[in-house]
Amino acid sequence: MTLDEQIQKLADMILGNRSAVVFTGAGISTDSGIPDYRTPGSGSWEKYDSSIVSIQGFLSDPTQYFNYALEMYPIRSSAKPNKAHLLVAKLEKEDLIKGVITQNVDGLHLEAGSSDVHELHGSLRRASCLQCGQIYSMDDIIQRVQKGENPPICEEFEGQPCQGLIKPTAVFFGEALPKVPWDSSVDKCKDTTLMIVVGSSLQVSPANSLPDVALKTGSELVIIDLMDTPFDSRATLLINERAVLVAELLEKKMGL
Ligand SMILES: [Zn+2]
């Protein structure tokens, strides 16, 4: 099948279902310049040990983590949603898909305008107090670190001083996945008749069990990724291309 035929088939499947769930991984954000924080070996990882994004490393030395977060902040805050994030948001607004489940912690789906977003691994755009659960924006937390408050400490909980440690909601190594997005994602996968995987090689457990949930309840599977995945043989349609290119061609094909 040519790429054009693959895009046509994808368009037909989306229009035929109108209830697809999109599942995204790091590959959708590489064209936004997002470094994959789970892949040591580039940039800041030469200076920092990857154990700082483990929960044990964070708890034993939060100051070091926030030094690292401060250094990465300009890269993260300048990253913008690309054509693929924007198309996912547009398809939801047009009532052609029913939400997006993501392994990414970059917050770009929400920034692109998607509203039904399930962030399986939390987010680096939000932080919470480990003591009382108070939510903070990372922009505010980074500002406080810049002013010398390192590590940043929770100010209050229901009017009382709290003093709890503040951590990004992104899941660190050694932490369990948060329950809410996981349960809602499983429900979504059970209900859907079409699951579209974008930019995930489906290697990370337990997120990679979600396509299994969808397939077992009779859903079709589409995979758009540059790499091979363990689910390729079970996919109705496989497109080995960059997410942004597929998005560009699909948008034209569907006349959106
Ligand atoms: Zn607190």
XYZ file of C-alpha atoms and ligand atoms in Angstrom:
257
model
C 0.000 0.000 0.000
C 1.315 3.465 -0.842
C 1.431 6.154 1.837
C -1.470 7.932 0.107
C -3.563 4.751 0.264
C -2.668 4.307 3.919
C -3.792 7.871 4.677
C -7.055 7.296 2.779
C -7.682 4.127 4.768
C -6.977 5.936 8.042
C -9.388 8.734 7.067
C -12.085 6.160 6.210
C -11.570 4.329 9.505
C -11.836 7.547 11.562
C -14.985 8.660 9.694
C -16.486 5.171 9.939
C -15.962 4.903 13.710
C -16.286 8.444 15.072
C -15.299 7.116 18.487
C -11.596 6.376 18.129
C -9.239 6.699 21.072
C -5.776 8.071 20.327
C -2.827 6.742 22.338
C 0.411 8.724 22.122
C 4.046 8.304 23.150
C 7.305 10.232 22.868
C 7.309 10.034 19.052
C 4.489 12.577 18.741
C 6.549 15.191 20.608
C 10.000 14.777 19.070
C 9.107 17.322 16.368
C 8.301 19.770 19.166
C 11.879 19.445 20.423
C 10.973 17.565 23.598
C 13.826 15.503 25.007
C 12.666 12.123 26.295
C 13.469 12.299 30.005
C 13.412 8.539 30.217
C 16.280 8.230 27.753
C 19.596 9.008 29.453
C 22.549 9.656 27.159
C 21.965 13.162 25.851
C 22.169 16.730 27.084
C 21.797 17.124 30.802
C 22.273 13.453 31.478
C 26.011 13.927 31.060
C 25.931 16.285 34.022
C 23.182 14.741 36.140
C 22.644 11.160 37.139
C 19.353 9.641 35.940
C 18.663 8.613 39.552
C 17.514 12.212 40.206
C 14.265 11.323 38.415
C 13.803 8.263 40.584
C 11.584 8.776 43.620
C 14.388 7.652 45.936
C 16.857 10.101 44.351
C 14.310 12.909 44.545
C 13.495 12.321 48.209
C 17.144 12.063 49.222
C 18.184 15.240 47.330
C 15.289 17.364 45.998
C 17.641 20.369 45.612
C 19.605 18.539 42.944
C 16.396 17.665 41.103
C 15.245 21.292 41.048
C 18.682 22.449 39.816
C 18.191 20.052 36.921
C 14.554 21.163 36.400
C 15.713 24.787 36.299
C 18.283 23.986 33.616
C 15.751 22.066 31.490
C 13.007 24.657 31.933
C 13.838 26.904 28.927
C 13.719 23.873 26.583
C 10.460 22.584 28.030
C 8.678 25.913 28.227
C 9.584 26.851 24.650
C 8.261 23.544 23.227
C 4.989 24.107 21.371
C 2.361 21.621 20.151
C 3.082 20.455 16.595
C 0.710 19.560 13.735
C 0.043 16.122 15.175
C -1.029 17.438 18.619
C -3.141 20.113 16.911
C -4.873 17.603 14.629
C -5.735 15.343 17.582
C -7.367 18.363 19.260
C -9.219 19.292 16.073
C -10.550 15.750 15.559
C -11.926 15.820 19.096
C -13.630 19.182 18.518
C -15.158 17.843 15.282
C -16.502 14.898 17.321
C -14.509 12.412 15.242
C -12.469 10.947 18.129
C -13.174 10.382 21.809
C -10.126 11.592 23.659
C -6.432 10.930 23.958
C -4.405 8.750 26.314
C -0.743 9.747 26.534
C 2.489 8.417 28.006
C 4.011 11.896 27.633
C 4.578 14.306 30.505
C 5.042 17.420 28.346
C 1.455 18.701 28.612
C 1.342 19.431 24.862
C -2.041 17.758 24.232
C -3.719 20.101 26.718
C -1.834 23.071 25.285
C -2.985 22.063 21.777
C -6.609 22.295 22.935
C -7.550 18.658 23.555
C -9.916 18.444 26.514
C -10.388 14.694 27.070
C -6.747 13.961 27.966
C -5.536 11.096 30.139
C -1.919 11.641 31.200
C -0.845 8.157 32.300
C 2.549 9.345 33.571
C 1.414 12.660 35.033
C 2.812 15.971 33.844
C 5.890 18.157 34.146
C 3.622 21.208 33.826
C 2.016 20.544 37.208
C 3.425 19.819 40.653
C 1.812 18.661 43.863
C 2.637 18.668 47.556
C 3.657 15.185 48.697
C 2.025 15.873 52.065
C -1.384 17.447 51.343
C -1.777 17.038 47.560
C -2.124 20.774 46.840
C -1.593 21.335 43.081
C 0.809 24.000 41.796
C 1.776 25.052 38.279
C 5.402 24.206 37.502
C 5.814 27.729 36.079
C 5.189 29.130 39.569
C 7.388 26.533 41.254
C 10.297 27.192 38.882
C 9.966 30.929 39.561
C 10.286 30.245 43.273
C 13.365 28.067 42.676
C 14.848 30.853 40.535
C 14.423 33.204 43.481
C 16.423 30.810 45.634
C 13.737 28.665 47.273
C 15.272 25.246 46.675
C 13.683 22.874 47.409
C 10.299 24.614 47.215
C 8.056 23.850 50.199
C 4.239 23.775 50.356
C 2.992 26.953 51.981
C -0.322 25.911 53.407
C -3.120 23.399 53.479
C -6.608 24.656 54.382
C -5.139 27.701 56.077
C -2.548 25.741 58.069
C 1.191 25.785 57.338
C 2.052 22.498 55.552
C 5.823 22.377 54.873
C 5.426 19.358 52.568
C 7.871 18.741 49.723
C 6.631 19.717 46.237
C 7.233 17.351 43.319
C 6.157 17.441 39.645
C 3.177 15.135 39.081
C 5.217 13.345 36.387
C 5.808 9.741 37.421
C 9.420 9.175 38.460
C 11.279 5.862 38.266
C 10.170 3.651 41.152
C 6.714 5.254 41.421
C 3.405 3.601 40.588
C 1.203 5.092 37.872
C -1.484 7.402 39.287
C -4.800 5.543 39.625
C -7.285 7.963 38.070
C -5.893 8.327 34.539
C -5.136 4.613 34.480
C -8.668 3.477 35.374
C -10.303 5.961 33.006
C -7.922 4.874 30.217
C -8.777 1.206 30.684
C -12.489 2.120 30.492
C -11.896 4.098 27.312
C -10.036 1.195 25.715
C -12.848 -1.222 26.608
C -15.452 1.066 25.004
C -13.655 1.988 21.807
C -13.947 0.330 18.413
C -10.785 1.954 17.057
C -7.504 2.643 18.818
C -4.902 4.778 17.039
C -1.385 4.521 18.473
C 0.882 7.450 17.549
C 4.609 7.624 18.302
C 4.800 4.858 20.860
C 6.830 1.727 20.351
C 4.558 0.104 22.988
C 7.499 -1.139 25.049
C 6.781 0.490 28.416
C 4.727 -1.569 30.847
C 1.960 -1.335 31.939
C 0.883 1.309 29.387
C 1.520 -1.159 26.580
C -1.231 -3.415 27.921
C -3.886 -0.874 26.847
C -3.895 -1.912 23.155
C -4.455 -5.434 24.446
C -7.527 -4.281 26.384
C -8.904 -2.631 23.232
C -8.174 -5.623 20.973
C -9.770 -8.076 23.418
C -13.020 -6.121 23.391
C -13.137 -6.162 19.588
C -11.462 -2.862 18.699
C -9.381 -2.365 15.582
C -5.826 -1.091 15.978
C -3.874 1.453 13.906
C -0.181 2.067 14.629
C 1.684 5.158 13.380
C 5.330 4.887 14.439
C 8.814 4.848 12.950
C 9.807 1.786 14.977
C 8.538 -1.785 15.035
C 6.201 -2.597 17.926
C 5.166 -5.916 19.496
C 1.602 -5.198 18.251
C 2.401 -4.715 14.542
C 1.011 -8.114 13.483
C -2.327 -7.358 15.210
C -2.786 -3.932 13.623
C -5.361 -3.411 10.858
C -3.226 -0.554 9.543
C 0.460 0.164 10.104
C 2.053 3.444 8.983
C 5.826 3.686 9.458
C 6.052 7.461 9.225
C 6.612 10.527 11.382
C 3.496 11.656 13.240
C 3.673 15.231 11.910
C 3.823 14.061 8.280
C 0.856 11.715 8.746
C -1.057 14.539 10.464
C -0.355 16.946 7.618
C -1.484 14.469 4.927
C -4.502 13.289 6.918
C -5.713 16.821 7.564
C -5.632 17.533 3.817
C -7.258 14.216 2.945
C -10.124 14.794 5.391
C -10.520 18.411 4.319
C -10.317 19.688 7.903
Zn 1.087 20.706 51.400
